[in-house]
Tab-separated table of C-alpha atoms and ligand atoms in Angstrom:
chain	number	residue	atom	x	y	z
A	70	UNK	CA	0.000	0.000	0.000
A	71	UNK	CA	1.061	3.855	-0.988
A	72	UNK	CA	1.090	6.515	1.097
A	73	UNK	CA	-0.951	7.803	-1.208
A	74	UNK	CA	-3.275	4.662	-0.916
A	75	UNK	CA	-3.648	5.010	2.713
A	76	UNK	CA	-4.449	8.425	2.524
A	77	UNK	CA	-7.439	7.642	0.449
A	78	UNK	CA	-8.440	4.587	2.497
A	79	UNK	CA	-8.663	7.279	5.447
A	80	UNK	CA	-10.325	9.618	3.866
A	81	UNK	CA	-12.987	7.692	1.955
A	82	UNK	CA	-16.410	8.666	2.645
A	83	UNK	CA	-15.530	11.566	5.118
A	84	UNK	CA	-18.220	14.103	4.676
A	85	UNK	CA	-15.402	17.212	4.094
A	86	UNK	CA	-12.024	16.880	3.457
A	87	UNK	CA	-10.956	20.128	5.519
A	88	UNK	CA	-12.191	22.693	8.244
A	89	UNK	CA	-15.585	24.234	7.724
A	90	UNK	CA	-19.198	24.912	8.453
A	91	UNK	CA	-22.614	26.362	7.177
A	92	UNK	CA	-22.238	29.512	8.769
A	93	UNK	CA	-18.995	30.615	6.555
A	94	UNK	CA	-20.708	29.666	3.271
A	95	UNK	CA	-23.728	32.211	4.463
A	96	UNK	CA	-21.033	34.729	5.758
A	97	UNK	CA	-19.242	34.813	2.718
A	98	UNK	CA	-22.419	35.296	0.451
A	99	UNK	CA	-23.456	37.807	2.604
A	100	UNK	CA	-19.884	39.717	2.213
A	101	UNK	CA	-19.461	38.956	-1.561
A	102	UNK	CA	-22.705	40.206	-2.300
A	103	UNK	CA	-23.568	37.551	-3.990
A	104	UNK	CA	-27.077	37.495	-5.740
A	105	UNK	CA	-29.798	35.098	-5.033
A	106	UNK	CA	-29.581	33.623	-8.770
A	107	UNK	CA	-26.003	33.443	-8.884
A	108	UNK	CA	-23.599	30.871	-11.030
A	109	UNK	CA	-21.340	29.805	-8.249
A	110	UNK	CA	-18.031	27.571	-8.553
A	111	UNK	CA	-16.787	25.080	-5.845
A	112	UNK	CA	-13.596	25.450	-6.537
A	113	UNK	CA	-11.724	22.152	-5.245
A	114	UNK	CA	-14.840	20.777	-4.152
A	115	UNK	CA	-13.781	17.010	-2.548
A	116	UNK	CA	-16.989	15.048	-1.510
A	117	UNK	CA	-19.020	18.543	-1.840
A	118	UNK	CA	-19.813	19.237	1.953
A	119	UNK	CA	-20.139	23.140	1.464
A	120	UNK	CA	-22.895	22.428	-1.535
A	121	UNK	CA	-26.478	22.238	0.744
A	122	UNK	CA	-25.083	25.273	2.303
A	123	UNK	CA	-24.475	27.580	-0.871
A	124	UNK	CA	-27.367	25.955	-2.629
A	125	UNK	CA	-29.596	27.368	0.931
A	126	UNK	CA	-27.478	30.609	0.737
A	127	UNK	CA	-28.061	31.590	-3.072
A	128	UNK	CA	-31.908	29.627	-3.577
A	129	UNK	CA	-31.814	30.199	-6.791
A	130	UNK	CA	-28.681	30.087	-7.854
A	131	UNK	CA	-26.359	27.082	-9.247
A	132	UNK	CA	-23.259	25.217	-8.527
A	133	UNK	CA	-20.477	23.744	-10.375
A	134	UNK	CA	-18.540	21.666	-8.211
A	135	UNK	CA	-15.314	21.131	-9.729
A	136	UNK	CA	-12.472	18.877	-8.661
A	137	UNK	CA	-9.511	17.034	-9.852
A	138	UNK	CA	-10.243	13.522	-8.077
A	139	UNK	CA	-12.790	11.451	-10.211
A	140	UNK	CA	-13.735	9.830	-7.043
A	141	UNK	CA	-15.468	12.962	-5.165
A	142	UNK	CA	-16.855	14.115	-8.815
A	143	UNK	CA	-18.643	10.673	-8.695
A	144	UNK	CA	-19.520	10.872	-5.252
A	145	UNK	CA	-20.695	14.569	-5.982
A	146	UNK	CA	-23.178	13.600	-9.225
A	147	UNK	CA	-24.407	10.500	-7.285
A	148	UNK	CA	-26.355	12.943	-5.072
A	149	UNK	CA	-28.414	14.132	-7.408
A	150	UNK	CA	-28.913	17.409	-5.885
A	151	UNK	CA	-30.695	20.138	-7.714
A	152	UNK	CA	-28.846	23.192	-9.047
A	153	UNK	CA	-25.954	21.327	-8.712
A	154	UNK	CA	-23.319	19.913	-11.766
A	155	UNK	CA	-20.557	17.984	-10.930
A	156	UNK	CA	-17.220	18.349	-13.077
A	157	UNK	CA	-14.563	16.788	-12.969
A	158	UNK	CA	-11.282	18.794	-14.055
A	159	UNK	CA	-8.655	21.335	-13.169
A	160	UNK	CA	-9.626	24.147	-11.205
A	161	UNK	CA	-6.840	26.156	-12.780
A	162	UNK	CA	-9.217	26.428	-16.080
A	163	UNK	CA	-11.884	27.259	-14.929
A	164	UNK	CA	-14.474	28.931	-17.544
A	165	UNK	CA	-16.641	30.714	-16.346
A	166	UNK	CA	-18.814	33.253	-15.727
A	167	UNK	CA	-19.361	33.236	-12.055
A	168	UNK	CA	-20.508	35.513	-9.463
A	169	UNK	CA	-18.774	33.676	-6.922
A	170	UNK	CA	-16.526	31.224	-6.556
A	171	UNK	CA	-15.982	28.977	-3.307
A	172	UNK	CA	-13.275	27.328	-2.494
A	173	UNK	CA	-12.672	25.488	0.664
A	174	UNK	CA	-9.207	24.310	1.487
A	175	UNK	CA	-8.223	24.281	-1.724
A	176	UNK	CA	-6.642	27.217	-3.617
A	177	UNK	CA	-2.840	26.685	-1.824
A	178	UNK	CA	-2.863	23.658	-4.675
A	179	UNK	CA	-2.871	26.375	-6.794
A	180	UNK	CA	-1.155	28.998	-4.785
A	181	UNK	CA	-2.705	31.743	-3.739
A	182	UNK	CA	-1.919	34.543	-6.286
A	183	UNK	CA	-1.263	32.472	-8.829
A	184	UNK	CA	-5.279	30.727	-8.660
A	185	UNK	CA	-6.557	34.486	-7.846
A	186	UNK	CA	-4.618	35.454	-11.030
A	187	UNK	CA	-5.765	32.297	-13.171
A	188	UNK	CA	-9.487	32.879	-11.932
A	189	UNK	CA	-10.047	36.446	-12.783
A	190	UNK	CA	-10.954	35.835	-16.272
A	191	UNK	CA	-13.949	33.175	-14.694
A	192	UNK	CA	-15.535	35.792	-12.725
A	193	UNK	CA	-18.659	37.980	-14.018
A	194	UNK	CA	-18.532	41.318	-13.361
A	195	UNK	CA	-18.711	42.258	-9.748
A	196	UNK	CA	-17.983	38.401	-8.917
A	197	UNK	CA	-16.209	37.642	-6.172
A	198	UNK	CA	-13.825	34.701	-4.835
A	199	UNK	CA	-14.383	33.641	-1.208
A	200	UNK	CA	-11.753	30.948	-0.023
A	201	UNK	CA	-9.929	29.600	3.096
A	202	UNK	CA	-5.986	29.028	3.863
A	203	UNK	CA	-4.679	27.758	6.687
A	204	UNK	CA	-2.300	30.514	8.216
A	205	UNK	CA	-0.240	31.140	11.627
A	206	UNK	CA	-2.985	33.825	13.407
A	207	UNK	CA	-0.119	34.687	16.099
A	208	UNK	CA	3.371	36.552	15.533
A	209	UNK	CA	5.614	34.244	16.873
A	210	UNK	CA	3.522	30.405	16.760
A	211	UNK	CA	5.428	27.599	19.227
A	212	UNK	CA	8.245	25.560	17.686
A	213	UNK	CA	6.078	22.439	17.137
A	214	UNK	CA	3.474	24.064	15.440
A	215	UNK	CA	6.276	25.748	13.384
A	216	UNK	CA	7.511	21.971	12.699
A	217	UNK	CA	5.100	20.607	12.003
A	218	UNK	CA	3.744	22.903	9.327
A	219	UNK	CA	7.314	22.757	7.757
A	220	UNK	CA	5.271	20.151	5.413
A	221	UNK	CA	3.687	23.262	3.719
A	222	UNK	CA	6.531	25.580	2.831
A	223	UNK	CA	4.449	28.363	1.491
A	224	UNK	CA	2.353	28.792	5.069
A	225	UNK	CA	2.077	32.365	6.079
A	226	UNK	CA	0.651	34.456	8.731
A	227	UNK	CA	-2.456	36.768	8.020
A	228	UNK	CA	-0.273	39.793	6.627
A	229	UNK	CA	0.949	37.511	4.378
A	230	UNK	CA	-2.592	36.338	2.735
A	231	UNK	CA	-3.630	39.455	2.328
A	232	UNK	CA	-0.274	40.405	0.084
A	233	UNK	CA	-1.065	37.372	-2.033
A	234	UNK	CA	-4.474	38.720	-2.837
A	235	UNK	CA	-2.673	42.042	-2.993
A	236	UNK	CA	-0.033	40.871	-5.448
A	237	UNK	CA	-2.895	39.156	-7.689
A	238	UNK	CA	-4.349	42.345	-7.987
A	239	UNK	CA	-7.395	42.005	-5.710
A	240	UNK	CA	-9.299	43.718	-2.897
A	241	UNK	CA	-10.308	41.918	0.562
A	242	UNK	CA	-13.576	43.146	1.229
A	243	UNK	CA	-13.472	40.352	4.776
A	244	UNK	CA	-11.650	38.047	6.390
A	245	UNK	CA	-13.029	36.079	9.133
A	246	UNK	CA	-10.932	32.769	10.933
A	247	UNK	CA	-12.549	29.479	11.202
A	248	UNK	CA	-14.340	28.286	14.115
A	249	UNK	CA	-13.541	25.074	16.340
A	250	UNK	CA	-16.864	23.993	15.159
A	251	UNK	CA	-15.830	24.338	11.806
A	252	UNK	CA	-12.331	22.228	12.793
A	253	UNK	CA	-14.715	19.582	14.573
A	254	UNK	CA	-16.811	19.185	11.649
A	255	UNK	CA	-13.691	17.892	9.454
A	256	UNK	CA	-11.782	16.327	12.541
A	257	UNK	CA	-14.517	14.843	14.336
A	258	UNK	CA	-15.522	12.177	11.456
A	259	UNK	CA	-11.538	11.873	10.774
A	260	UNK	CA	-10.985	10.562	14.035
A	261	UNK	CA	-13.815	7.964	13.961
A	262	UNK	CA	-12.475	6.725	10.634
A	263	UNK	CA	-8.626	6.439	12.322
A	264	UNK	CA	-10.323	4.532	15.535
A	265	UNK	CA	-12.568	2.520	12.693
A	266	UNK	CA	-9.280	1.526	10.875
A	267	UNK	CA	-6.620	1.161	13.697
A	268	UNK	CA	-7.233	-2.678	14.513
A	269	UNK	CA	-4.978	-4.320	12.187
A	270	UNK	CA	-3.671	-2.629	10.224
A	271	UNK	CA	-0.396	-3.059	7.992
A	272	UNK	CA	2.546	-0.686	9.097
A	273	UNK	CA	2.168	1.393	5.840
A	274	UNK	CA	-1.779	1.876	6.930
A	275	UNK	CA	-0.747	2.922	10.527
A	276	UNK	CA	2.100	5.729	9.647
A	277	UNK	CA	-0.254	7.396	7.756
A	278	UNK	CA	-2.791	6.825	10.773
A	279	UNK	CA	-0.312	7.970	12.926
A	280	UNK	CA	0.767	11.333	10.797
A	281	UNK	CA	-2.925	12.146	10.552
A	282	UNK	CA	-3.611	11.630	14.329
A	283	UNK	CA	-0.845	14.189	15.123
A	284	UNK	CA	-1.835	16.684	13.450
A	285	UNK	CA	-5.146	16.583	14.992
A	286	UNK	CA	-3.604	16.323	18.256
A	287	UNK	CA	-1.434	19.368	16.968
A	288	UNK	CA	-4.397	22.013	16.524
A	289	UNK	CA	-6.386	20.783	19.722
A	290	UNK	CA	-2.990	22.245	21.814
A	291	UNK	CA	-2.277	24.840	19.730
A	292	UNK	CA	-5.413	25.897	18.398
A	293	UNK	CA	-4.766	29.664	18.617
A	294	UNK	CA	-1.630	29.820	16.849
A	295	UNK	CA	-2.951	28.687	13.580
A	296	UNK	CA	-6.140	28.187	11.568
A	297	UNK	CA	-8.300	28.361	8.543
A	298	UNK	CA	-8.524	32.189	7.442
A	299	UNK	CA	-11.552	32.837	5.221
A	300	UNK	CA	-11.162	35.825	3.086
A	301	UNK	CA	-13.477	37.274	0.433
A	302	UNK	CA	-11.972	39.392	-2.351
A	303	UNK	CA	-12.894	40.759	-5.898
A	304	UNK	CA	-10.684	42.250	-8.767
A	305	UNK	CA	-9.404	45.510	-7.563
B	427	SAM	C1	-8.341	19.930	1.232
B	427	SAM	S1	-9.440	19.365	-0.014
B	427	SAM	C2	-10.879	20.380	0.315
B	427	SAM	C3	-12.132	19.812	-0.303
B	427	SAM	C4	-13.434	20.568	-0.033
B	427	SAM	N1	-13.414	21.924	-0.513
B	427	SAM	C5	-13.773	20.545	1.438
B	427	SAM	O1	-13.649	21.576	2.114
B	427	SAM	O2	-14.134	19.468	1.919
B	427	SAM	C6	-8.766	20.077	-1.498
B	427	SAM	C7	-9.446	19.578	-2.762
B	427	SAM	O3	-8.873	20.253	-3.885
B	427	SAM	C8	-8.805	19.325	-4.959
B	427	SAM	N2	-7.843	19.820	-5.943
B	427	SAM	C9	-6.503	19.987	-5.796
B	427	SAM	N3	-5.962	20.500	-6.904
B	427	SAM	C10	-6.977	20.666	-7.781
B	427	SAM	C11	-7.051	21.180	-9.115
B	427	SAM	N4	-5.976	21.620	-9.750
B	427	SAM	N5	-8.263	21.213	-9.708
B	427	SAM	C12	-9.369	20.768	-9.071
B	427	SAM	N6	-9.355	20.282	-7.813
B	427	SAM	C13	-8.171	20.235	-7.172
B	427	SAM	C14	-8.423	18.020	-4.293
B	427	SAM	O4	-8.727	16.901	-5.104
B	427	SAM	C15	-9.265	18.097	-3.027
B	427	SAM	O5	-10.523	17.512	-3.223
């Protein structure tokens, strides 16, 4: 078995694959402006666990939910749900138009200014991006926490999100951080799935339990130091 493998064996079925709750998708609609007919993008979608929440946020708008993993597109178009199309493809191409698009935990993939850049062209006028990136929130974060996150080079602090959307020339009309409910919603169902698969498993299986056990153990003792930011920002 992969790493790779094992990652997937972990993460199959999980209702989200990162930090996140109804209440941001509503927030960020609110901020973006969005209009209640609008053509919206999930941007990086994964098993689509942000969709009931714009579809209840824009009623009459629809969703593309886009992603690169034929797995979540399938698990995406077998729910049927109205308004919704599932696609599967690279987010870095995305067409287009669209007053807003949404993306959950998944623009770093891209990296931030580049995706901002490579998305302009995809929004209507007046559209708006709304998306999350995990960040330090604290000046100086502990030396585990700094560690640890050594995984993901290109982590920054607050500052340095908002200089990304600078750089792609954009405007931040909000920001708002994640809340532990929003952590709990992706964590809580991880952790079952770890306990679910722990009992036998081969040593390749249980180093990737292990790695993602850590890091949950990480943010529950260092929660403050680092978390999701959400921002929402438009062509300047
Ligand atoms: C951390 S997951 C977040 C998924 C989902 N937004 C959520 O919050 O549950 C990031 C997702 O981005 C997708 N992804 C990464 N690069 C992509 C690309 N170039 N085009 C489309 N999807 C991509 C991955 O397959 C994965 O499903």
């Amino acid at each position: 078995m992969t790493p790779e493998d094992a990652f997937f064996m972990i993460h199959d079925g999980l209702p989200r694959e990162g930090p996140g709750e109804a209440a941001d998708v509503a927030w960020a609609v609110d901020a973006a402006g969005t209009p209640a007919g609008a053509r919206i993008c999930d941007a990086g979608c994964g098993p689509g666990g942000d969709l009931e929440a714009l579809l209840t946020a824009v009623p009459e708008g629809h969703v593309t939910a886009v992603d690169l993993h034929p797995d979540f597109v399938e698990a995406v178009a077998a729910r049927r749900l109205d308004r919704v199309d599932a696609r599967q493809g690279d987010m870095a191409q995305l067409s287009g138009p669209y007053d807003l698009i949404w993306s959950a935990g998944a623009l770093y993939f891209l990296d931030v200014t580049d995706g901002l850049v490579a998305w302009r062209d995809a929004l209507a006028e007046g559209g708006a991006v709304a998306f999350s990136q995990l960040c330090y929130l604290v000046p100086n974060p502990p030396d585990e926490v700094r560690t640890f996150w050594q995984r993901y080079p290109a982590m920054t602090d607050v500052a340095g999100v908002a200089g990304q959307v600078e750089a792609a020339g954009y405007e931040t009309l909000a920001t708002r951080v994640l809340s532990d409910a929003a952590w709990e919603a992706y964590y809580r169902p991880l952790e079952e799935q770890i306990a679910a698969l722990r009992p036998g498993a081969s040593a390749e299986l249980a180093a990737v339990l292990d790695e993602e056990a850590v890091e949950i153990d990480l943010w529950r003792r260092h929660r403050r130091s680092f978390g999701y930011l959400l921002s929402v920002v438009r062509p300047a």
